[in-house]
Coordinates of C-alpha atoms in Angstrom, one line a residue:
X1 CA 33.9 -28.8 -2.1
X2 CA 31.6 -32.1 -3.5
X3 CA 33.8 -33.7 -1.4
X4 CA 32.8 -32.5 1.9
X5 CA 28.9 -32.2 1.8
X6 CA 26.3 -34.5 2.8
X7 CA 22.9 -34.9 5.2
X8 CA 23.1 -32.4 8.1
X9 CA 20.6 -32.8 10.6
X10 CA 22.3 -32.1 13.3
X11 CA 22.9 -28.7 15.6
X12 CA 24.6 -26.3 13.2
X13 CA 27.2 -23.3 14.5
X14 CA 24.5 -21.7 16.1
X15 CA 23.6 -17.6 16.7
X16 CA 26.0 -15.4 16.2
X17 CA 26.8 -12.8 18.7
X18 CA 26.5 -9.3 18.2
X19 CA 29.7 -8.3 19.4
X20 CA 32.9 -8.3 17.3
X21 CA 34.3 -11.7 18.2
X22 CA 37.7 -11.7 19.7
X23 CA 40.9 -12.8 18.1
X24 CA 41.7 -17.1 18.6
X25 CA 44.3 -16.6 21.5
X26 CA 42.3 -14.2 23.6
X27 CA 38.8 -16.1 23.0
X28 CA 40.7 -19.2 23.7
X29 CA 41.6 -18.0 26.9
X30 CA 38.5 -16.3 27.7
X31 CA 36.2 -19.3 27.1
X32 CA 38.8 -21.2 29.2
X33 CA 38.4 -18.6 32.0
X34 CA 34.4 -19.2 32.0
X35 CA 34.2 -22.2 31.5
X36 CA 36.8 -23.8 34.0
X37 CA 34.8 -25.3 36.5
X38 CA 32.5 -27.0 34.2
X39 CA 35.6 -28.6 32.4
X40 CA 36.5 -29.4 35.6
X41 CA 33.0 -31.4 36.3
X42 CA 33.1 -32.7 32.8
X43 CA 36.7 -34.3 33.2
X44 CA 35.2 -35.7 36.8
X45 CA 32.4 -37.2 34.9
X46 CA 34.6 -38.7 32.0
X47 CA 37.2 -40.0 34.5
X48 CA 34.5 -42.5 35.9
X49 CA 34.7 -44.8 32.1
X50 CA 38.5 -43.9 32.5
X51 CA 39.2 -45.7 35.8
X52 CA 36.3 -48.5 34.8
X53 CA 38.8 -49.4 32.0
X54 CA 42.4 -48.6 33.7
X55 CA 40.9 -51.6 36.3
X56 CA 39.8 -53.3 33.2
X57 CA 43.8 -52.9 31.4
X58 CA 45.1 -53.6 35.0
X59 CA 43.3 -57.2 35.3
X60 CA 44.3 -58.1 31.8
X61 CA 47.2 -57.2 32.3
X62 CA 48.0 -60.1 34.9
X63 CA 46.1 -63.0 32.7
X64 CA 48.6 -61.5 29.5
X65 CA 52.0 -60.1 29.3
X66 CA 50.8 -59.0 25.6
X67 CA 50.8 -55.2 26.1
X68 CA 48.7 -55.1 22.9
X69 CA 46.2 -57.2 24.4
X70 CA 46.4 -55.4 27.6
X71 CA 45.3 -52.0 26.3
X72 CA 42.8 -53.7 24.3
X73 CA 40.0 -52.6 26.5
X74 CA 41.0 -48.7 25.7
X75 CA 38.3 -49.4 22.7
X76 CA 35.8 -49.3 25.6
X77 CA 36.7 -45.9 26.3
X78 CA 35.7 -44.6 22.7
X79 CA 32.0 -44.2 22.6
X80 CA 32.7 -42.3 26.0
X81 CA 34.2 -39.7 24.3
X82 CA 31.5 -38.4 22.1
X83 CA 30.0 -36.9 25.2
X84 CA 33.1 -35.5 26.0
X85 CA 33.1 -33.6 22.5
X86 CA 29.7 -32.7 22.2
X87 CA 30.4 -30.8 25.5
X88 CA 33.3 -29.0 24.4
X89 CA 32.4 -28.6 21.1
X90 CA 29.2 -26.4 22.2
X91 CA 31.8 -24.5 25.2
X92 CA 34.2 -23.9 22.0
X93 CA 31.6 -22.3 19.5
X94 CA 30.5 -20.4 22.6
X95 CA 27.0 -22.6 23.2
X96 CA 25.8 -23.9 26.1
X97 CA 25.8 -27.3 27.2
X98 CA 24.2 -29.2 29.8
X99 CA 27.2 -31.5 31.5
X100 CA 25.4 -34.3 32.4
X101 CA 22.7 -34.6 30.2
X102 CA 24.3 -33.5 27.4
X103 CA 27.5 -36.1 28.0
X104 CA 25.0 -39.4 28.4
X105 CA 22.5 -38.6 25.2
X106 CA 25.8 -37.8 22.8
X107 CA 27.1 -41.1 24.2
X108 CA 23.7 -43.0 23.7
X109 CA 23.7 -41.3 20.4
X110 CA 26.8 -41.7 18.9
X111 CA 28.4 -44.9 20.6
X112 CA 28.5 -47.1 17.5
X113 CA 30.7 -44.9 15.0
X114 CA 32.9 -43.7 17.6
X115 CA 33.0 -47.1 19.1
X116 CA 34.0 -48.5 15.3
X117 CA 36.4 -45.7 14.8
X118 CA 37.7 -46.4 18.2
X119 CA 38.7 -50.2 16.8
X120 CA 39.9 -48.4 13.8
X121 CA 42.7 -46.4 15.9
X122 CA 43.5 -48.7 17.7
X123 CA 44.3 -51.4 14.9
X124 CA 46.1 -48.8 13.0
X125 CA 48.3 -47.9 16.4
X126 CA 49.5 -51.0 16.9
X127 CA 50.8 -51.7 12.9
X128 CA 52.4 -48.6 12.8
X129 CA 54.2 -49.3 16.0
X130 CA 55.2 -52.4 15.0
X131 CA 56.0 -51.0 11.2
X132 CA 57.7 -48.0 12.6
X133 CA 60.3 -50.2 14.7
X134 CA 60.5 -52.6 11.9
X135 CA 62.2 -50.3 9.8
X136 CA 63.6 -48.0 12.3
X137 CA 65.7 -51.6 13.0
X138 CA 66.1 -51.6 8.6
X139 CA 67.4 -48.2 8.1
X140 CA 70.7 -49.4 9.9
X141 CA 71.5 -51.7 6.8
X142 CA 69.9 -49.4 4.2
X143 CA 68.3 -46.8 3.0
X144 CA 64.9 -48.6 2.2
X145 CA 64.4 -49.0 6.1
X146 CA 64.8 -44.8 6.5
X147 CA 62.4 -44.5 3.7
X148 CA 59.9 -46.8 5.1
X149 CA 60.4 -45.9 8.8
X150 CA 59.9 -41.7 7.5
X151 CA 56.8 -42.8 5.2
X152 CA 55.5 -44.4 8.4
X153 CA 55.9 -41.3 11.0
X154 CA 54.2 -39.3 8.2
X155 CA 51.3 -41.6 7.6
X156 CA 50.7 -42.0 11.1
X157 CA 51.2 -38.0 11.4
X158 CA 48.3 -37.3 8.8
X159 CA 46.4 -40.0 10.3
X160 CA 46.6 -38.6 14.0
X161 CA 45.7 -35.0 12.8
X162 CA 42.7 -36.6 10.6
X163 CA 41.7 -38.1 14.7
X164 CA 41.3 -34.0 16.0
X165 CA 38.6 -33.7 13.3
X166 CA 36.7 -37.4 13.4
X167 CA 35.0 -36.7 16.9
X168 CA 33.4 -33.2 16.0
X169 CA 32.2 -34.3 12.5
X170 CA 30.3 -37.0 14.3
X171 CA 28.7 -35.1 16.9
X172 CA 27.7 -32.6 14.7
X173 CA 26.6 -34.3 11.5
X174 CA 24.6 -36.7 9.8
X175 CA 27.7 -38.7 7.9
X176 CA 28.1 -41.8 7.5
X177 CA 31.8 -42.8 9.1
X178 CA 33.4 -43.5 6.0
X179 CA 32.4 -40.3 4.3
X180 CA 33.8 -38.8 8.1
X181 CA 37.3 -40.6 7.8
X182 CA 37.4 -39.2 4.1
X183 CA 36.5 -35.6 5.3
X184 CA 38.6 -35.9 8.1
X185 CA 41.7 -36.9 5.5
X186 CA 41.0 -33.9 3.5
X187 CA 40.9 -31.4 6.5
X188 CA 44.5 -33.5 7.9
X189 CA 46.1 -32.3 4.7
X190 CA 44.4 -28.6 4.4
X191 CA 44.0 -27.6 7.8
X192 CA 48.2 -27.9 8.3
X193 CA 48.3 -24.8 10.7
X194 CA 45.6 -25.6 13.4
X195 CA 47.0 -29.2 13.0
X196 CA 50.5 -28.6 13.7
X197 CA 50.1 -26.1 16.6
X198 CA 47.5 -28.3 18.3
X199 CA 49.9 -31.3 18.1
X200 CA 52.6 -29.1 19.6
X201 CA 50.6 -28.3 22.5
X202 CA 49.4 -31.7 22.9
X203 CA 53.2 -32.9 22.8
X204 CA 54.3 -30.3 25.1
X205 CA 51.2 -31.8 27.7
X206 CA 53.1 -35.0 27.2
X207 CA 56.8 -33.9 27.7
X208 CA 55.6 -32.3 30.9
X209 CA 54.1 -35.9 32.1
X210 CA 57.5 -37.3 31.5
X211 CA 59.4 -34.5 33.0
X212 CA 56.9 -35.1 36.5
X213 CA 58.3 -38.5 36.8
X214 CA 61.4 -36.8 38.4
X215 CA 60.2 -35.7 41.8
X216 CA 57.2 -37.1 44.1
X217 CA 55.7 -33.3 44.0
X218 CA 55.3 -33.2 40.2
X219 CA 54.1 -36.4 40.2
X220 CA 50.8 -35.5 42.6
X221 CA 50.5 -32.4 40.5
X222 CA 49.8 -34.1 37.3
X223 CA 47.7 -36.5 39.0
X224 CA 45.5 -34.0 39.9
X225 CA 45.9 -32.5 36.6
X226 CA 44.6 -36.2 35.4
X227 CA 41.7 -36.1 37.3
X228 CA 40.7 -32.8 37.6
X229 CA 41.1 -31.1 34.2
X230 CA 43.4 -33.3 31.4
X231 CA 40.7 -35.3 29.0
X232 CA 38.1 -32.2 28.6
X233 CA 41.2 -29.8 28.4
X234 CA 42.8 -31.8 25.6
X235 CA 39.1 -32.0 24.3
X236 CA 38.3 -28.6 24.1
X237 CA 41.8 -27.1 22.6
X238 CA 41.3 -30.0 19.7
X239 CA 37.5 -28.6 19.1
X240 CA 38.5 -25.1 19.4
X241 CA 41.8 -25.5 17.2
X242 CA 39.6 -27.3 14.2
X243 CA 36.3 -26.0 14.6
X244 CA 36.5 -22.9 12.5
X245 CA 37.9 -25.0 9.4
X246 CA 34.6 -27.6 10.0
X247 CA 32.9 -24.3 10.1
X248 CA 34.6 -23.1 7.5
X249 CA 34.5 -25.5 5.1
X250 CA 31.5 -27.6 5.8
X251 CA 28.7 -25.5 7.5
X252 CA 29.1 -22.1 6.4
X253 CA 28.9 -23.4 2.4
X254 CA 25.8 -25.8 3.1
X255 CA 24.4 -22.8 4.7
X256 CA 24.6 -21.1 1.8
X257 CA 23.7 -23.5 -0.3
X258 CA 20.2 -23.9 1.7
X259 CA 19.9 -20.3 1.8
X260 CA 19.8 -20.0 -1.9
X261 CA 17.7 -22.7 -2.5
X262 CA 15.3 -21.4 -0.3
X263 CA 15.5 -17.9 -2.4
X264 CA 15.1 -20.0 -5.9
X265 CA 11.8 -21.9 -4.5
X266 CA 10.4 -18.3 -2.9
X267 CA 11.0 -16.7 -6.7
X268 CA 9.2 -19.8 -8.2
X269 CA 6.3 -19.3 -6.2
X270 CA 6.1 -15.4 -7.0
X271 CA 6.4 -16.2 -10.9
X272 CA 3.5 -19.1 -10.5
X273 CA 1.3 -16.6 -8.0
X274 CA 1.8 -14.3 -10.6
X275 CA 0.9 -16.8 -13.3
X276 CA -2.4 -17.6 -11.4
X277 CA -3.5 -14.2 -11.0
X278 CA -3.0 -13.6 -14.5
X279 CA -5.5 -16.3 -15.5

């Protein structure tokens, strides 16, 4: 547990309500249900950066034919995202959250780690892409390339599930980044059930992108979808999925931990009151 502490200054998990809380699926759906039009407004506000920087890829794009080069400007869209968690972060422990306000002072805020972690991703995207088809191309010769090219997918598996946590550390603690990425390593490896069922979903989103390509109608649908709901959807199932685990695992023990050091210094000012009175 050593592993995961550190300063916390920031907003902690907040009151909890009276009622018995509902089980994961039905709250799920129930903060969803609330909260719809105000993912809605917070996906309008987020898609702003995001078409800044699609016209930013686009114009690249025509000076370049280097695809790597031409996405390089998604690093841009980073330190936009910490007002995107913050947001749903707060609607999935059941807070409220002021969209605007809220979105521009956790950007203003939090820009430089999650605009360092941003470079960080996208360094790490582009060698395992190019390691991945490396190998992929090896394994046909031997067994050495199917080693390398599974090692790969599961590196790059752990490290994408390590991303879901990155964000909400951030926004909600006082960590240096490299004691984030290490935290968010542990909870990759120990949170393997939120982890896998949020990836599915997110796949699943993706699949269905693919599958819209095939008529004109399914195409304006997921548009829409894009614009309308998409980013602070994906944002909100991620924070919601590995939320309770942060909670879990970081909060609720520090908690503690305050709590009884708070109990030790009340007891040793009883024993030296008493002391006092006694001389």
């Amino acid at each position: 547990m050593g592993l995961l502490f550190g300063n916390y200054d920031k907003p902690g998990p907040g009151v909890p309500k009276n009622a018995p809380p509902l089980k994961p699926v039905p709250r799920f759906f129930s903060i969803l249900q609330r909260k719809f039009f105000d993912l809605v407004k917070l996906n309008l506000l987020f898609c702003i950066p995001v078409a800044a920087v699609a016209a930013l890829c686009y114009f690249v794009s025509t000076i370049t034919p280097i695809v790597a080069i031409d996405l390089l400007p998604l690093i841009l869209l980073s330190p936009f995202c910490a007002g995107l968690t913050f947001v749903t972060r707060n609607y999935a422990r059941e807070e409220h959250a002021f969209i605007f306000s809220d979105f521009v002072d956790a950007v203003k805020n939090n820009w430089k780690p999650f605009l360092v972690n941003g470079i960080l991703v996208y360094v790490f995207t582009n060698i395992m892409i190019v390691a991945i088809s490396y190998y992929h191309n090896l394994s046909s010769q031997n067994i050495i390339g199917t080693i390398a090219t599974v090692l790969c997918i599961v590196i790059s598996y752990i490290v994408l599930c390590s991303q879901y946590y990155v964000p909400v550390m951030i926004v909600t603690f006082d960590l240096k980044l490299t004691q984030i990425l290490k935290n968010s390593l542990i909870f990759a490896i120990i949170g393997l059930l939120p982890n896998f069922i949020t990836t599915l979903l997110l796949a699943l989103l993706v699949v269905l992108y693919f599958v819209s390509i095939i008529m004109p109608l399914t195409i304006i649908i997921m548009v829409c979808f894009t614009i309308f709901l998409v980013f602070a959807y994906c944002s909100f199932l991620i924070n919601f999925a590995v939320y309770p685990l942060v909670d879990k695992m970081m909060i609720q023990p520090y908690l503690k931990m305050q709590k009884e050091n708070k109990k030790d210094e009340s007891e040793d000012e009883e024993v030296e009151s008493d002391f006092v009175d006694r001389i």
